[in-house]
Each structure stands twice: as C-alpha cells, then as structure tokens.
PDB file of C-alpha atoms and ligand atoms in Angstrom:
ATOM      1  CA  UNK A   1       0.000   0.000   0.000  1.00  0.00           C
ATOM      2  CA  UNK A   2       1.235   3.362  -1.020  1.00  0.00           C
ATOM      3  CA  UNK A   3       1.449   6.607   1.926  1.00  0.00           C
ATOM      4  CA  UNK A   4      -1.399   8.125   2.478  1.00  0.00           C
ATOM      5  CA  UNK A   5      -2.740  10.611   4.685  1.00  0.00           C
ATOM      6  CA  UNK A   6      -6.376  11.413   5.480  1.00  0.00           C
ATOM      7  CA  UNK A   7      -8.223  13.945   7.818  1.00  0.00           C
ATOM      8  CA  UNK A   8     -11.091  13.095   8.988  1.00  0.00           C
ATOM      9  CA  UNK A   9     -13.134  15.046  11.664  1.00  0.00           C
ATOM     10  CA  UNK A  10     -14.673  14.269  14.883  1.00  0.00           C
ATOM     11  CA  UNK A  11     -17.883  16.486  16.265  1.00  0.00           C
ATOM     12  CA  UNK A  12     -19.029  16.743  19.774  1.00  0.00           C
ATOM     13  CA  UNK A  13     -20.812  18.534  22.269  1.00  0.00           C
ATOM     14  CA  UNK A  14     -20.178  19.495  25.909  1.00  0.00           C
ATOM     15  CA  UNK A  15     -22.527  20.397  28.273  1.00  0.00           C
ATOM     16  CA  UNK A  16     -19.860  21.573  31.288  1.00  0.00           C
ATOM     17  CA  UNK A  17     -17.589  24.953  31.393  1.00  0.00           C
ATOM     18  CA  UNK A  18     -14.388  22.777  32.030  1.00  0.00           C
ATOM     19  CA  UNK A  19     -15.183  19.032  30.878  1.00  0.00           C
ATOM     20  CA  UNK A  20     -13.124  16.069  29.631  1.00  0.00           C
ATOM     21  CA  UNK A  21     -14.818  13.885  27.155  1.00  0.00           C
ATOM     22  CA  UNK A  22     -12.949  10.413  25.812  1.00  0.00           C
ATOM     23  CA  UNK A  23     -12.707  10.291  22.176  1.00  0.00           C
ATOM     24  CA  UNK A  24     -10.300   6.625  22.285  1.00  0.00           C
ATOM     25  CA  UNK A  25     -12.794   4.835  20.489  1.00  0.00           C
ATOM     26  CA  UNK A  26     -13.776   7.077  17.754  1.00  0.00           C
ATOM     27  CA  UNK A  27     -10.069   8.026  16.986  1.00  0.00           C
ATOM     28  CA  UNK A  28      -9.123   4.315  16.978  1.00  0.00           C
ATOM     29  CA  UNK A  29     -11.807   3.236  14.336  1.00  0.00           C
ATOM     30  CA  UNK A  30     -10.679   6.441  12.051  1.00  0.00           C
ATOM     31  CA  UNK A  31      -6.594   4.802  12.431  1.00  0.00           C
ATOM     32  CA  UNK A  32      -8.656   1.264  11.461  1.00  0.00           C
ATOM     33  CA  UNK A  33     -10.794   1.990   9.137  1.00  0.00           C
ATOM     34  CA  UNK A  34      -7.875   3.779   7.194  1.00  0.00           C
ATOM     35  CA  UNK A  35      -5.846   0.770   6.724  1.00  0.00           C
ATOM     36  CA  UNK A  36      -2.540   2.267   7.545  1.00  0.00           C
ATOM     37  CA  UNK A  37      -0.142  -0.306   9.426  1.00  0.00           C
ATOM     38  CA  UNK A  38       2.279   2.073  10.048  1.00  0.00           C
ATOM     39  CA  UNK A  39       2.247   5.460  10.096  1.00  0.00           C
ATOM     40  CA  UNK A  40       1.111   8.405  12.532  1.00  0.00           C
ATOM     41  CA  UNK A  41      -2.062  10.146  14.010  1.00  0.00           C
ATOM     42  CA  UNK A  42      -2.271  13.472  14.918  1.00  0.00           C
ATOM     43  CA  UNK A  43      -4.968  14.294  17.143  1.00  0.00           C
ATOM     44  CA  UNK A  44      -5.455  18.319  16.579  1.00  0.00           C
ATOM     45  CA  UNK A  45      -8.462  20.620  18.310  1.00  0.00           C
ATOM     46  CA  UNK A  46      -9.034  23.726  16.009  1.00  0.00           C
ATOM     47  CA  UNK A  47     -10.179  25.489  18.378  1.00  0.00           C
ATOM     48  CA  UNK A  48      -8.442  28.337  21.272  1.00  0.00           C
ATOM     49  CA  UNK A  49     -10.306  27.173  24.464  1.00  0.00           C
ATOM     50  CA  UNK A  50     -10.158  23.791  24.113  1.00  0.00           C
ATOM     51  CA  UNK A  51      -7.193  21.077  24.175  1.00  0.00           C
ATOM     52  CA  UNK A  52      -6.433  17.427  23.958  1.00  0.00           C
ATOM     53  CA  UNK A  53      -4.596  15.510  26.198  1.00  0.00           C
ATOM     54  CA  UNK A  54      -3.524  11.641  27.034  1.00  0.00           C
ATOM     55  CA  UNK A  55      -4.152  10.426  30.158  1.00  0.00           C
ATOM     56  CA  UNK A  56      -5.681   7.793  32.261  1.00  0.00           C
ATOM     57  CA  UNK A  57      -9.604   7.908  32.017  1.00  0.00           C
ATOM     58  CA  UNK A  58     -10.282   6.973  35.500  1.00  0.00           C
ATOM     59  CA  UNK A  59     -13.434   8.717  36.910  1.00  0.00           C
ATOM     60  CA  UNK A  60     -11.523  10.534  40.348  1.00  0.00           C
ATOM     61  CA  UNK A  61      -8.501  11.471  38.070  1.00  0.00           C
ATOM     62  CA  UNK A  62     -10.544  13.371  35.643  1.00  0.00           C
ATOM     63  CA  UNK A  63     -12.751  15.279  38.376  1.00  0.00           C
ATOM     64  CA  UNK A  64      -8.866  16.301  39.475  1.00  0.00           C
ATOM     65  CA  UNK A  65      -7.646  17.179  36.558  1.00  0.00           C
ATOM     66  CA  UNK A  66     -11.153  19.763  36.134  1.00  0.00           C
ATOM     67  CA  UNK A  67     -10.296  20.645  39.577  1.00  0.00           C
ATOM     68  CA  UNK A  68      -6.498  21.719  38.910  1.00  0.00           C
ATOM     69  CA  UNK A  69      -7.442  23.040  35.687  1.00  0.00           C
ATOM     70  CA  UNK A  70      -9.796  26.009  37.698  1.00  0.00           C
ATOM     71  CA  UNK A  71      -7.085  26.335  40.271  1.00  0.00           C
ATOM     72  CA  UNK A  72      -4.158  27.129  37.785  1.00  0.00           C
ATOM     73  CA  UNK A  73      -6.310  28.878  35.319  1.00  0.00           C
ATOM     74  CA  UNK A  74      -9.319  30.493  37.467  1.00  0.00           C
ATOM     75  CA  UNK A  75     -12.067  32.274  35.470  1.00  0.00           C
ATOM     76  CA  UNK A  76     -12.237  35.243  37.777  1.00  0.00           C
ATOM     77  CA  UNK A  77      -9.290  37.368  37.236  1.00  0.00           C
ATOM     78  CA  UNK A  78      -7.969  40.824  35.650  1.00  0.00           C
ATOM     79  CA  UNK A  79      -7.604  39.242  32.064  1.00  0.00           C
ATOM     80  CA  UNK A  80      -6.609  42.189  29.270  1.00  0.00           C
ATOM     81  CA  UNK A  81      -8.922  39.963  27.102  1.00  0.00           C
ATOM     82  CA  UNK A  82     -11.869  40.095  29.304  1.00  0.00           C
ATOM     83  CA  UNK A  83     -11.948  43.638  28.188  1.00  0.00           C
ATOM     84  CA  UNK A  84     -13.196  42.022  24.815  1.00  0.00           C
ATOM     85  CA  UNK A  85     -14.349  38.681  26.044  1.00  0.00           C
ATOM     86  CA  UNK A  86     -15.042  36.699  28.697  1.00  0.00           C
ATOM     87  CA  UNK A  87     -12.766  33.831  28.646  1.00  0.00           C
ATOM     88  CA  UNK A  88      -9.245  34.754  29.136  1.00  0.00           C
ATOM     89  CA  UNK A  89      -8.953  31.559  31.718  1.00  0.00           C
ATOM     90  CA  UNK A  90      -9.618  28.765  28.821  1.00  0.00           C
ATOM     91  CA  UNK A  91      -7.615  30.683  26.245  1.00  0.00           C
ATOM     92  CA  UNK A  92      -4.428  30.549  28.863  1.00  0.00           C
ATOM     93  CA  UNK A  93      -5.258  27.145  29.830  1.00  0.00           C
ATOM     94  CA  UNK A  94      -5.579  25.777  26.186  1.00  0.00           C
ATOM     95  CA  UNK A  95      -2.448  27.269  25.598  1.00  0.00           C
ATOM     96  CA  UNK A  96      -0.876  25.653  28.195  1.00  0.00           C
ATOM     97  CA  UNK A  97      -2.804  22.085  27.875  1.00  0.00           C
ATOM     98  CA  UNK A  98      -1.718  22.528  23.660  1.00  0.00           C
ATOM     99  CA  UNK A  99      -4.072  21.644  21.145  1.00  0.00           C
ATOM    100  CA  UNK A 100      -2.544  18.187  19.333  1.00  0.00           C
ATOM    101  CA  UNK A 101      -1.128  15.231  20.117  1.00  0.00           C
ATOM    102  CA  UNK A 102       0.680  13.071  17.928  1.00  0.00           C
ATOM    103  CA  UNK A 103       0.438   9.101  18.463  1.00  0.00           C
ATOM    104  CA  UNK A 104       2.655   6.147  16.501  1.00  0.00           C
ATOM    105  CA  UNK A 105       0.655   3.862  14.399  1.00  0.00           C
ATOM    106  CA  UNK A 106       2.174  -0.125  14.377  1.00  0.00           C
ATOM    107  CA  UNK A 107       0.787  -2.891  13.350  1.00  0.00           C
ATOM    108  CA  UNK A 108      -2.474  -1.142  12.569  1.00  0.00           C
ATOM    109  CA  UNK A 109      -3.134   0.148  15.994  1.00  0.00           C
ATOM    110  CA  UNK A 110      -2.195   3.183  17.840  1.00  0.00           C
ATOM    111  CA  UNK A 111       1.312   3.030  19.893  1.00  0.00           C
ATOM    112  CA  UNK A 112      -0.460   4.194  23.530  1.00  0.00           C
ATOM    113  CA  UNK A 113      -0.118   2.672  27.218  1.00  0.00           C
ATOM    114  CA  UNK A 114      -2.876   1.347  28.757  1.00  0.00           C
ATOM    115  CA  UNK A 115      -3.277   4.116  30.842  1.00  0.00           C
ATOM    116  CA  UNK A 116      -3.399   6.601  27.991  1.00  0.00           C
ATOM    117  CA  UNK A 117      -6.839   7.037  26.964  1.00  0.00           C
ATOM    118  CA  UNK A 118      -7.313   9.979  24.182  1.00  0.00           C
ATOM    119  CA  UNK A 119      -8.922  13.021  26.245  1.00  0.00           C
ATOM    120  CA  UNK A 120     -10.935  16.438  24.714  1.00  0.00           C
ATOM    121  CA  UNK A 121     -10.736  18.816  27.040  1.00  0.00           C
ATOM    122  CA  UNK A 122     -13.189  21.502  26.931  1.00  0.00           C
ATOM    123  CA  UNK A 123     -12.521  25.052  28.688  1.00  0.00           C
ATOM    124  CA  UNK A 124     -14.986  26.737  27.408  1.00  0.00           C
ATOM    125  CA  UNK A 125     -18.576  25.327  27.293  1.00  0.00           C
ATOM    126  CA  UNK A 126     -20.854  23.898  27.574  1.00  0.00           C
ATOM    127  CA  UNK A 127     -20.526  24.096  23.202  1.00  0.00           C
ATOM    128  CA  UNK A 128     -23.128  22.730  20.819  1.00  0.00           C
ATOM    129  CA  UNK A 129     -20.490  21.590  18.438  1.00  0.00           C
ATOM    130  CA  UNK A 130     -16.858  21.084  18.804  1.00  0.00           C
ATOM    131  CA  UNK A 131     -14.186  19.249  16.680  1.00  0.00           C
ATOM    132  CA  UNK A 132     -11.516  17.046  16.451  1.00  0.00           C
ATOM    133  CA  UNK A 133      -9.178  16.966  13.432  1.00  0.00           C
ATOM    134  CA  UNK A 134      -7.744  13.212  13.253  1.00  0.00           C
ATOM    135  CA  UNK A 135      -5.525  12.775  10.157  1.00  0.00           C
ATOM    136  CA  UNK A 136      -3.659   9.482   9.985  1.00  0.00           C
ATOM    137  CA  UNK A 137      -0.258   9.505   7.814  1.00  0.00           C
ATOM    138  CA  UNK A 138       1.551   6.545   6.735  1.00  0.00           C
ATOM    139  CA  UNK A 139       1.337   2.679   4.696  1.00  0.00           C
TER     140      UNK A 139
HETATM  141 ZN1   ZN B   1     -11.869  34.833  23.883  1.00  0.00          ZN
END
C-alpha cells in the first residue's frame, strides 16, 4: 500500500464549562478503518479554548484534573482579554494544555499505554459543536 494521509473530523458537544470527554474509540476506528499499518495520528483541536490531552480515564482522576485546571487557570481574574471577552482563563489554559497530540501507528493500531486514553478537554462550554481533526499519515 502506497502513503497516504487522510483527515477526517470528529464532532461533539459538551454540556460543562471545564469538561473532559474520551474520544479513544472514535479516533481508533478512524486509524482502522484507514488501513494504515504504520504510520502516525495526529490528534489536533481547532479550536483556542479547548485542548487534547492523554491520560488515564479513570473517573476521580478526571474530576482532578477539572479541579487543577480552575485552580491554575481560574475564570475570575484581571484578564486584558476580558476587556473584549469573557474567557481569558480557557484561552491561557488551552495554551498551556496545547491543542494536538501526535500518536505512533504499528501494526495497525495506535502506539499508547494502557493508561493513555485519548482526552478532549473543553474550557470553554458547555458548546453545541466542537471538533476534532484526526488525520492518519503513513502505509
Ligand atoms: Zn476569547
């Protein structure tokens, strides 16, 4: 098989300010359903107040990662972009968290431990619509 690379996009909606929402499953049948062995996926949020992250989706950890996420990066604050908006916290924080992540494909699967579940992290919701860019590169 030839290299290819495809994008494909992932759409979802949060209903929480600061929420983490698990996209593993739809990310890992985009990497199958392309046919690539061996290659790469990057995992890419187009969007300023939002991230993605890998980490452990265990139900405590998550409500602590929320939790440290408002401590680091609290919405009240004297924010120069408040003056235009009103979410300087989840533009700082999604700057901070980054917006990709880029995961090796082998043997057809994605290269991640079993502890590394593929998180969205929303900063800014709750959103009606919010995507994920996954484009898988390789043979
Ligand atoms: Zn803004």
């Amino acid at each position: 098989m030839p290299a290819t690379s495809k994008t494909q996009l992932i759409e979802l909606k949060t209903s929480e300010k600061v929420e983490i929402v698990d996209i593993t499953e739809k990310v890992e049948s985009l990497v199958k359903s392309s046919g690539v062995r061996e290659g790469i996926c990057v995992v890419s949020v187009p969007h300023a107040t939002a991230s993605v992250i890998l980490n452990e989706n265990e139900p405590g950890l998550l409500e602590d990662i929320v939790r440290e996420i408002n401590r680091l990066f609290p919405q009240e604050g004297t924010y120069m972009h408040n003056r235009i908006d009103d979410n300087a916290s989840a533009h700082i924080a999604a700057s901070f968290l980054g917006n990709s992540r880029i995961i090796p494909i082998s043997g057809g699967r994605l290269i991640r431990g079993t502890w590394q579940s593929v998180l969205f992290v929303e900063l800014d919701g709750p959103r009606e619509r919010r995507t994920v860019a996954v484009t898988v590169m390789g043979e």
